[in-house]
PDB file of C-alpha atoms in Angstrom:
ATOM      1  CA  ALA A  24       8.446   1.357  14.962  1.00 74.00           C
ATOM      2  CA  GLN A  25       5.236   0.198  14.244  1.00 81.00           C
ATOM      3  CA  SER A  26       3.761  -3.023  12.768  1.00 88.00           C
ATOM      4  CA  VAL A  27       0.596  -4.833  11.912  1.00 93.00           C
ATOM      5  CA  THR A  28      -0.320  -8.558  12.074  1.00 95.00           C
ATOM      6  CA  GLN A  29      -3.153  -9.732  10.127  1.00 96.00           C
ATOM      7  CA  LEU A  30      -4.530 -12.838  11.589  1.00 93.00           C
ATOM      8  CA  GLY A  31      -5.438 -15.587   8.822  1.00 92.00           C
ATOM      9  CA  SER A  32      -3.458 -15.346   5.373  1.00 94.00           C
ATOM     10  CA  HIS A  33      -6.491 -16.760   3.920  1.00 96.00           C
ATOM     11  CA  VAL A  34     -10.581 -16.640   5.142  1.00 97.00           C
ATOM     12  CA  SER A  35     -12.725 -18.299   3.318  1.00 97.00           C
ATOM     13  CA  VAL A  36     -16.876 -17.504   3.765  1.00 97.00           C
ATOM     14  CA  SER A  37     -19.751 -18.611   1.855  1.00 97.00           C
ATOM     15  CA  GLU A  38     -22.095 -15.757  -0.266  1.00 97.00           C
ATOM     16  CA  GLY A  39     -24.325 -14.159   2.380  1.00 97.00           C
ATOM     17  CA  ALA A  40     -22.120 -14.854   5.274  1.00 97.00           C
ATOM     18  CA  LEU A  41     -20.365 -12.313   7.790  1.00 97.00           C
ATOM     19  CA  VAL A  42     -17.148 -11.417   6.444  1.00 98.00           C
ATOM     20  CA  LEU A  43     -14.376 -10.781   9.490  1.00 98.00           C
ATOM     21  CA  LEU A  44     -10.675  -9.965   8.826  1.00 98.00           C
ATOM     22  CA  ARG A  45      -8.575  -9.276  11.537  1.00 98.00           C
ATOM     23  CA  CYS A  46      -5.808  -6.872  12.115  1.00 97.00           C
ATOM     24  CA  ASN A  47      -3.806  -5.666  15.196  1.00 96.00           C
ATOM     25  CA  TYR A  48      -1.376  -2.972  15.385  1.00 93.00           C
ATOM     26  CA  SER A  49       1.715  -2.050  17.708  1.00 89.00           C
ATOM     27  CA  SER A  50       2.571   1.620  17.671  1.00 80.00           C
ATOM     28  CA  SER A  51       3.892   3.785  20.176  1.00 74.00           C
ATOM     29  CA  VAL A  52       1.520   6.707  19.019  1.00 76.00           C
ATOM     30  CA  PRO A  53      -1.539   7.432  18.500  1.00 76.00           C
ATOM     31  CA  PRO A  54      -1.751   5.648  14.869  1.00 82.00           C
ATOM     32  CA  TYR A  55      -3.803   6.327  11.393  1.00 87.00           C
ATOM     33  CA  LEU A  56      -5.188   3.156  10.303  1.00 91.00           C
ATOM     34  CA  PHE A  57      -6.275   1.810   6.737  1.00 93.00           C
ATOM     35  CA  TRP A  58      -7.472  -1.066   5.188  1.00 96.00           C
ATOM     36  CA  TYR A  59      -6.801  -1.532   1.446  1.00 96.00           C
ATOM     37  CA  VAL A  60      -8.115  -4.061  -1.050  1.00 97.00           C
ATOM     38  CA  GLN A  61      -6.142  -5.358  -4.017  1.00 96.00           C
ATOM     39  CA  TYR A  62      -7.649  -7.381  -6.965  1.00 93.00           C
ATOM     40  CA  PRO A  63      -5.894  -9.519  -9.209  1.00 88.00           C
ATOM     41  CA  ASN A  64      -3.359  -7.712 -11.385  1.00 82.00           C
ATOM     42  CA  GLN A  65      -4.398  -4.098  -9.888  1.00 87.00           C
ATOM     43  CA  GLY A  66      -3.169  -2.125  -7.471  1.00 90.00           C
ATOM     44  CA  LEU A  67      -4.691  -1.003  -4.030  1.00 93.00           C
ATOM     45  CA  GLN A  68      -7.808   0.596  -3.566  1.00 94.00           C
ATOM     46  CA  LEU A  69      -8.737   2.298  -0.238  1.00 93.00           C
ATOM     47  CA  LEU A  70     -11.589   0.603   1.417  1.00 95.00           C
ATOM     48  CA  LEU A  71     -11.868   2.945   4.473  1.00 94.00           C
ATOM     49  CA  LYS A  72      -9.530   4.799   7.066  1.00 91.00           C
ATOM     50  CA  TYR A  73      -9.158   5.858  10.739  1.00 90.00           C
ATOM     51  CA  THR A  74      -7.750   8.815  11.862  1.00 82.00           C
ATOM     52  CA  SER A  75      -8.882   9.708  15.124  1.00 77.00           C
ATOM     53  CA  ALA A  76     -12.250  10.790  14.561  1.00 74.00           C
ATOM     54  CA  ALA A  77     -15.258   8.164  15.340  1.00 83.00           C
ATOM     55  CA  THR A  78     -13.892   4.926  16.016  1.00 88.00           C
ATOM     56  CA  LEU A  79     -16.347   3.197  13.990  1.00 94.00           C
ATOM     57  CA  VAL A  80     -15.444   3.879  10.054  1.00 94.00           C
ATOM     58  CA  LYS A  81     -17.610   3.090   7.587  1.00 95.00           C
ATOM     59  CA  GLY A  82     -16.306   2.200   4.071  1.00 94.00           C
ATOM     60  CA  ILE A  83     -17.199   1.509   0.304  1.00 94.00           C
ATOM     61  CA  ASN A  84     -18.936  -1.658  -0.588  1.00 93.00           C
ATOM     62  CA  GLY A  85     -20.494  -1.948   2.692  1.00 96.00           C
ATOM     63  CA  PHE A  86     -17.103  -2.541   4.579  1.00 97.00           C
ATOM     64  CA  GLU A  87     -16.754  -0.946   8.001  1.00 97.00           C
ATOM     65  CA  ALA A  88     -14.126  -1.301  10.726  1.00 97.00           C
ATOM     66  CA  GLU A  89     -13.833  -0.865  14.918  1.00 94.00           C
ATOM     67  CA  PHE A  90     -10.862   1.169  16.358  1.00 93.00           C
ATOM     68  CA  LYS A  91     -10.061  -0.509  19.643  1.00 93.00           C
ATOM     69  CA  LYS A  92      -7.491   1.230  21.493  1.00 90.00           C
ATOM     70  CA  SER A  93      -7.723  -1.283  24.194  1.00 91.00           C
ATOM     71  CA  GLU A  94      -7.114  -4.291  22.252  1.00 92.00           C
ATOM     72  CA  THR A  95      -5.071  -2.620  19.349  1.00 93.00           C
ATOM     73  CA  SER A  96      -7.408  -3.800  17.049  1.00 95.00           C
ATOM     74  CA  PHE A  97      -9.298  -2.437  13.801  1.00 96.00           C
ATOM     75  CA  HIS A  98     -10.684  -5.518  12.412  1.00 97.00           C
ATOM     76  CA  LEU A  99     -12.745  -5.155   9.134  1.00 98.00           C
ATOM     77  CA  THR A 100     -16.210  -6.432   8.819  1.00 98.00           C
ATOM     78  CA  LYS A 101     -18.966  -6.963   6.248  1.00 98.00           C
ATOM     79  CA  PRO A 102     -22.625  -8.269   7.451  1.00 97.00           C
ATOM     80  CA  SER A 103     -23.185 -10.036   3.672  1.00 97.00           C
ATOM     81  CA  ALA A 104     -20.451 -11.118   1.812  1.00 97.00           C
ATOM     82  CA  HIS A 105     -20.560 -11.093  -1.773  1.00 96.00           C
ATOM     83  CA  MET A 106     -18.813 -12.945  -4.812  1.00 96.00           C
ATOM     84  CA  SER A 107     -17.339  -9.656  -5.943  1.00 95.00           C
ATOM     85  CA  ASP A 108     -15.742  -9.328  -2.401  1.00 97.00           C
ATOM     86  CA  ALA A 109     -12.957 -11.870  -3.303  1.00 97.00           C
ATOM     87  CA  ALA A 110      -9.697 -10.574  -3.201  1.00 97.00           C
ATOM     88  CA  GLU A 111      -6.663  -9.555  -0.972  1.00 97.00           C
ATOM     89  CA  TYR A 112      -7.172  -7.439   1.791  1.00 98.00           C
ATOM     90  CA  PHE A 113      -4.357  -5.546   3.660  1.00 97.00           C
ATOM     91  CA  CYS A 114      -4.300  -3.557   6.676  1.00 96.00           C
ATOM     92  CA  ALA A 115      -1.854  -0.606   7.204  1.00 93.00           C
ATOM     93  CA  VAL A 116      -0.841   1.660   9.817  1.00 89.00           C
ATOM     94  CA  SER A 117       0.572   5.228   9.440  1.00 84.00           C
ATOM     95  CA  VAL A 118       2.597   7.036  12.041  1.00 70.00           C
ATOM     96  CA  GLY A 119       3.989  10.300  11.709  1.00 61.00           C
ATOM     97  CA  ARG A 120       7.165  11.175  11.838  1.00 54.00           C
ATOM     98  CA  SER A 121       8.468  14.155  14.392  1.00 47.00           C
ATOM     99  CA  GLY A 122       6.907  17.295  13.134  1.00 44.00           C
ATOM    100  CA  GLY A 123       4.510  15.216  11.124  1.00 46.00           C
ATOM    101  CA  SER A 124       5.577  16.002   7.925  1.00 44.00           C
ATOM    102  CA  ASN A 125       5.360  12.606   6.560  1.00 52.00           C
ATOM    103  CA  TYR A 126       3.720   9.732   7.146  1.00 64.00           C
ATOM    104  CA  LYS A 127       4.265   6.200   5.505  1.00 78.00           C
ATOM    105  CA  LEU A 128       2.335   3.017   5.277  1.00 86.00           C
ATOM    106  CA  THR A 129       3.386  -0.106   7.187  1.00 89.00           C
ATOM    107  CA  PHE A 130       1.443  -3.015   6.076  1.00 93.00           C
ATOM    108  CA  GLY A 131       0.320  -6.536   7.299  1.00 95.00           C
ATOM    109  CA  LYS A 132       1.225  -9.351   4.985  1.00 95.00           C
ATOM    110  CA  GLY A 133      -2.490  -9.701   3.503  1.00 96.00           C
ATOM    111  CA  THR A 134      -5.689 -11.661   3.866  1.00 97.00           C
ATOM    112  CA  LEU A 135      -6.842 -13.352   0.751  1.00 97.00           C
ATOM    113  CA  LEU A 136     -10.531 -13.604   0.845  1.00 97.00           C
ATOM    114  CA  THR A 137     -12.579 -16.546  -1.006  1.00 97.00           C
ATOM    115  CA  VAL A 138     -16.214 -16.246  -1.550  1.00 97.00           C
ATOM    116  CA  ASN A 139     -18.019 -19.789  -1.924  1.00 96.00           C
ATOM    117  CA  PRO A 140     -21.256 -19.711  -3.998  1.00 94.00           C
TER     118      PRO A 140
ATOM    119  CA  LYS B  21      -9.625  13.528 -12.191  1.00 71.00           C
ATOM    120  CA  ALA B  22      -7.038  10.708 -13.645  1.00 81.00           C
ATOM    121  CA  GLY B  23      -5.582   8.332 -11.466  1.00 93.00           C
ATOM    122  CA  VAL B  24      -2.238   7.153 -10.610  1.00 96.00           C
ATOM    123  CA  THR B  25      -0.531   5.901 -13.632  1.00 97.00           C
ATOM    124  CA  GLN B  26       2.084   3.816 -14.033  1.00 97.00           C
ATOM    125  CA  THR B  27       4.535   2.864 -17.009  1.00 97.00           C
ATOM    126  CA  PRO B  28       5.341   0.548 -18.145  1.00 97.00           C
ATOM    127  CA  ARG B  29       2.823  -2.211 -16.850  1.00 96.00           C
ATOM    128  CA  TYR B  30       5.292  -5.003 -17.341  1.00 96.00           C
ATOM    129  CA  LEU B  31       9.056  -5.184 -17.870  1.00 96.00           C
ATOM    130  CA  ILE B  32      11.416  -8.168 -18.187  1.00 98.00           C
ATOM    131  CA  LYS B  33      15.124  -7.933 -17.671  1.00 97.00           C
ATOM    132  CA  THR B  34      17.930  -9.783 -16.978  1.00 97.00           C
ATOM    133  CA  ARG B  35      20.590 -10.024 -13.930  1.00 97.00           C
ATOM    134  CA  GLY B  36      23.129  -7.067 -13.444  1.00 97.00           C
ATOM    135  CA  GLN B  37      20.845  -4.718 -15.561  1.00 97.00           C
ATOM    136  CA  GLN B  38      19.096  -1.556 -14.435  1.00 98.00           C
ATOM    137  CA  VAL B  39      15.230  -0.586 -15.018  1.00 98.00           C
ATOM    138  CA  THR B  40      13.685   3.098 -14.618  1.00 98.00           C
ATOM    139  CA  LEU B  41      10.294   2.960 -13.784  1.00 98.00           C
ATOM    140  CA  SER B  42       7.754   5.784 -13.820  1.00 98.00           C
ATOM    141  CA  CYS B  43       4.832   7.176 -12.069  1.00 98.00           C
ATOM    142  CA  SER B  44       2.431  10.090 -12.634  1.00 98.00           C
ATOM    143  CA  PRO B  45       0.441  11.269  -9.743  1.00 96.00           C
ATOM    144  CA  ILE B  46      -3.075  12.681  -9.126  1.00 95.00           C
ATOM    145  CA  SER B  47      -3.117  16.045 -10.342  1.00 94.00           C
ATOM    146  CA  GLY B  48      -2.785  18.492  -7.901  1.00 91.00           C
ATOM    147  CA  HIS B  49      -0.718  15.681  -5.740  1.00 91.00           C
ATOM    148  CA  ARG B  50       2.685  16.488  -4.376  1.00 91.00           C
ATOM    149  CA  SER B  51       3.827  13.462  -2.420  1.00 90.00           C
ATOM    150  CA  VAL B  52       4.462  10.222  -4.085  1.00 93.00           C
ATOM    151  CA  SER B  53       5.371   6.598  -2.200  1.00 93.00           C
ATOM    152  CA  TRP B  54       6.914   3.728  -3.583  1.00 96.00           C
ATOM    153  CA  TYR B  55       6.213   0.059  -2.521  1.00 96.00           C
ATOM    154  CA  GLN B  56       7.910  -3.103  -3.552  1.00 97.00           C
ATOM    155  CA  GLN B  57       5.204  -6.247  -3.444  1.00 96.00           C
ATOM    156  CA  THR B  58       6.736  -9.957  -3.172  1.00 95.00           C
ATOM    157  CA  PRO B  59       4.876 -12.763  -2.176  1.00 91.00           C
ATOM    158  CA  GLY B  60       7.641 -13.360   0.711  1.00 89.00           C
ATOM    159  CA  GLN B  61       8.008  -9.878   2.020  1.00 92.00           C
ATOM    160  CA  GLY B  62       4.787  -8.488   1.004  1.00 92.00           C
ATOM    161  CA  LEU B  63       4.231  -4.787   0.630  1.00 94.00           C
ATOM    162  CA  GLN B  64       7.608  -2.900   1.829  1.00 94.00           C
ATOM    163  CA  PHE B  65       8.109   0.778   1.427  1.00 93.00           C
ATOM    164  CA  LEU B  66      10.865   2.170  -0.733  1.00 95.00           C
ATOM    165  CA  PHE B  67      10.492   5.746  -0.520  1.00 92.00           C
ATOM    166  CA  GLU B  68       8.649   9.157  -0.424  1.00 91.00           C
ATOM    167  CA  TYR B  69       9.208  12.104  -2.477  1.00 92.00           C
ATOM    168  CA  PHE B  70       7.478  15.460  -1.707  1.00 90.00           C
ATOM    169  CA  SER B  71       8.264  18.497  -4.039  1.00 89.00           C
ATOM    170  CA  GLU B  72      10.989  17.085  -5.600  1.00 93.00           C
ATOM    171  CA  THR B  73      12.964  16.328  -2.070  1.00 92.00           C
ATOM    172  CA  GLN B  74      13.253  12.353  -0.581  1.00 91.00           C
ATOM    173  CA  ARG B  75      11.794  12.913   3.005  1.00 86.00           C
ATOM    174  CA  ASN B  76      11.414   9.283   4.099  1.00 86.00           C
ATOM    175  CA  LYS B  77      13.275   6.097   2.915  1.00 89.00           C
ATOM    176  CA  GLY B  78      12.748   2.590   3.814  1.00 90.00           C
ATOM    177  CA  ASN B  79      15.567  -0.555   4.111  1.00 91.00           C
ATOM    178  CA  PHE B  80      16.462  -1.126   0.728  1.00 96.00           C
ATOM    179  CA  PRO B  81      19.990  -1.251  -0.600  1.00 96.00           C
ATOM    180  CA  GLY B  82      21.563   1.904  -2.176  1.00 95.00           C
ATOM    181  CA  ARG B  83      20.676   0.275  -5.996  1.00 97.00           C
ATOM    182  CA  PHE B  84      17.382   1.932  -5.315  1.00 98.00           C
ATOM    183  CA  SER B  85      16.880   4.967  -5.908  1.00 97.00           C
ATOM    184  CA  GLY B  86      14.258   7.434  -6.918  1.00 97.00           C
ATOM    185  CA  ARG B  87      13.623  11.056  -8.243  1.00 97.00           C
ATOM    186  CA  GLN B  88      10.794  13.430  -8.120  1.00 97.00           C
ATOM    187  CA  PHE B  89      10.475  16.311 -11.242  1.00 97.00           C
ATOM    188  CA  SER B  90       8.688  19.998 -10.933  1.00 95.00           C
ATOM    189  CA  ASN B  91       5.721  18.401 -12.095  1.00 94.00           C
ATOM    190  CA  SER B  92       5.551  15.827  -9.406  1.00 94.00           C
ATOM    191  CA  ARG B  93       6.431  12.813 -11.792  1.00 97.00           C
ATOM    192  CA  SER B  94       8.734  10.302 -10.054  1.00 97.00           C
ATOM    193  CA  GLU B  95      10.831   7.874 -11.533  1.00 98.00           C
ATOM    194  CA  MET B  96      12.774   4.876  -9.624  1.00 98.00           C
ATOM    195  CA  ASN B  97      15.851   3.381 -10.392  1.00 98.00           C
ATOM    196  CA  VAL B  98      17.206   0.007  -9.799  1.00 97.00           C
ATOM    197  CA  SER B  99      20.754  -0.647 -10.947  1.00 95.00           C
ATOM    198  CA  THR B 100      22.368  -4.356 -11.067  1.00 96.00           C
ATOM    199  CA  LEU B 101      19.186  -6.068 -10.872  1.00 97.00           C
ATOM    200  CA  GLU B 102      19.292  -9.053  -9.036  1.00 97.00           C
ATOM    201  CA  LEU B 103      16.979 -12.223  -9.298  1.00 97.00           C
ATOM    202  CA  GLY B 104      15.282 -11.179  -5.841  1.00 96.00           C
ATOM    203  CA  ASP B 105      14.340  -7.939  -7.327  1.00 97.00           C
ATOM    204  CA  SER B 106      11.307  -9.482  -8.777  1.00 97.00           C
ATOM    205  CA  ALA B 107       8.369  -8.238  -7.804  1.00 97.00           C
ATOM    206  CA  LEU B 108       5.245  -5.595  -8.314  1.00 96.00           C
ATOM    207  CA  TYR B 109       6.759  -1.854  -7.965  1.00 97.00           C
ATOM    208  CA  LEU B 110       3.579   0.273  -6.765  1.00 96.00           C
ATOM    209  CA  CYS B 111       3.603   3.970  -6.578  1.00 96.00           C
ATOM    210  CA  ALA B 112       0.990   5.714  -4.432  1.00 94.00           C
ATOM    211  CA  SER B 113       0.233   9.597  -4.749  1.00 92.00           C
ATOM    212  CA  SER B 114      -1.413  11.807  -1.900  1.00 88.00           C
ATOM    213  CA  SER B 115      -1.879  15.424  -1.522  1.00 83.00           C
ATOM    214  CA  SER B 116       0.325  16.448   0.878  1.00 72.00           C
ATOM    215  CA  GLY B 117       1.807  13.004   2.729  1.00 57.00           C
ATOM    216  CA  THR B 118       0.068  13.944   6.296  1.00 60.00           C
ATOM    217  CA  PRO B 119      -2.326  11.168   7.203  1.00 62.00           C
ATOM    218  CA  ASP B 120      -3.999  11.561   3.907  1.00 71.00           C
ATOM    219  CA  THR B 121      -5.418   8.769   1.635  1.00 82.00           C
ATOM    220  CA  GLN B 122      -2.587   7.705  -0.661  1.00 87.00           C
ATOM    221  CA  TYR B 123      -3.915   6.580  -4.014  1.00 91.00           C
ATOM    222  CA  PHE B 124      -2.255   3.697  -5.746  1.00 94.00           C
ATOM    223  CA  GLY B 125      -1.658   3.011  -9.072  1.00 95.00           C
ATOM    224  CA  PRO B 126      -1.891  -0.089 -11.143  1.00 95.00           C
ATOM    225  CA  GLY B 127       1.983  -1.180 -10.445  1.00 96.00           C
ATOM    226  CA  THR B 128       4.811  -2.358 -12.836  1.00 97.00           C
ATOM    227  CA  ARG B 129       5.371  -6.194 -13.049  1.00 96.00           C
ATOM    228  CA  LEU B 130       9.467  -6.760 -12.841  1.00 97.00           C
ATOM    229  CA  THR B 131      10.830  -9.821 -14.007  1.00 97.00           C
ATOM    230  CA  VAL B 132      14.713 -10.000 -13.643  1.00 97.00           C
ATOM    231  CA  LEU B 133      15.773 -13.693 -15.512  1.00 96.00           C
TER     232      LEU B 133
END
């Protein structure tokens, strides 16, 4: 079974500082990896996804993540934080069932990002 | 294209009652998944439907059930509500259910008193 661990339930950065949100996964087969963002009282919005193409994935709002198989990691970064980035971020892994007909998402516990002025 | 819509957005029920939540996927999407989000357990997969068939199910009791209609709209039902069922229930749709992007709705906030 697959699993996701997000290190740090709460990360606080200053506006303009580097954002680094950590995600490690466990999967017995090649995974598909996702980062979602959730703003208060809203659903989840996809930031980016890795599906076995380029290991460095660029997403929306200036975010990017790098898939490192040797470290089983998929950390999310953004060079310069903006106040509007304050939200909760979820890393998720998806592994197909036999036959590849379905992929369910397994989520990490989430990391709440606070951006200080 | 309209996004995933969920109704109602908020719901208050009492223990022992049952509830039905509705999800309309993005037009053309045939896969609908349901997730429960709570502060303690985080986001947990409930089940997934594709072309009116349940293809995958999470580890939830039988009180949680769902169905999908021919127009891909889906409903989720919870019977004999318990206090622990209070949660945000999220619906997501994707075009095929392969590692395609799942698009989430705003959720239904269920409070059980």
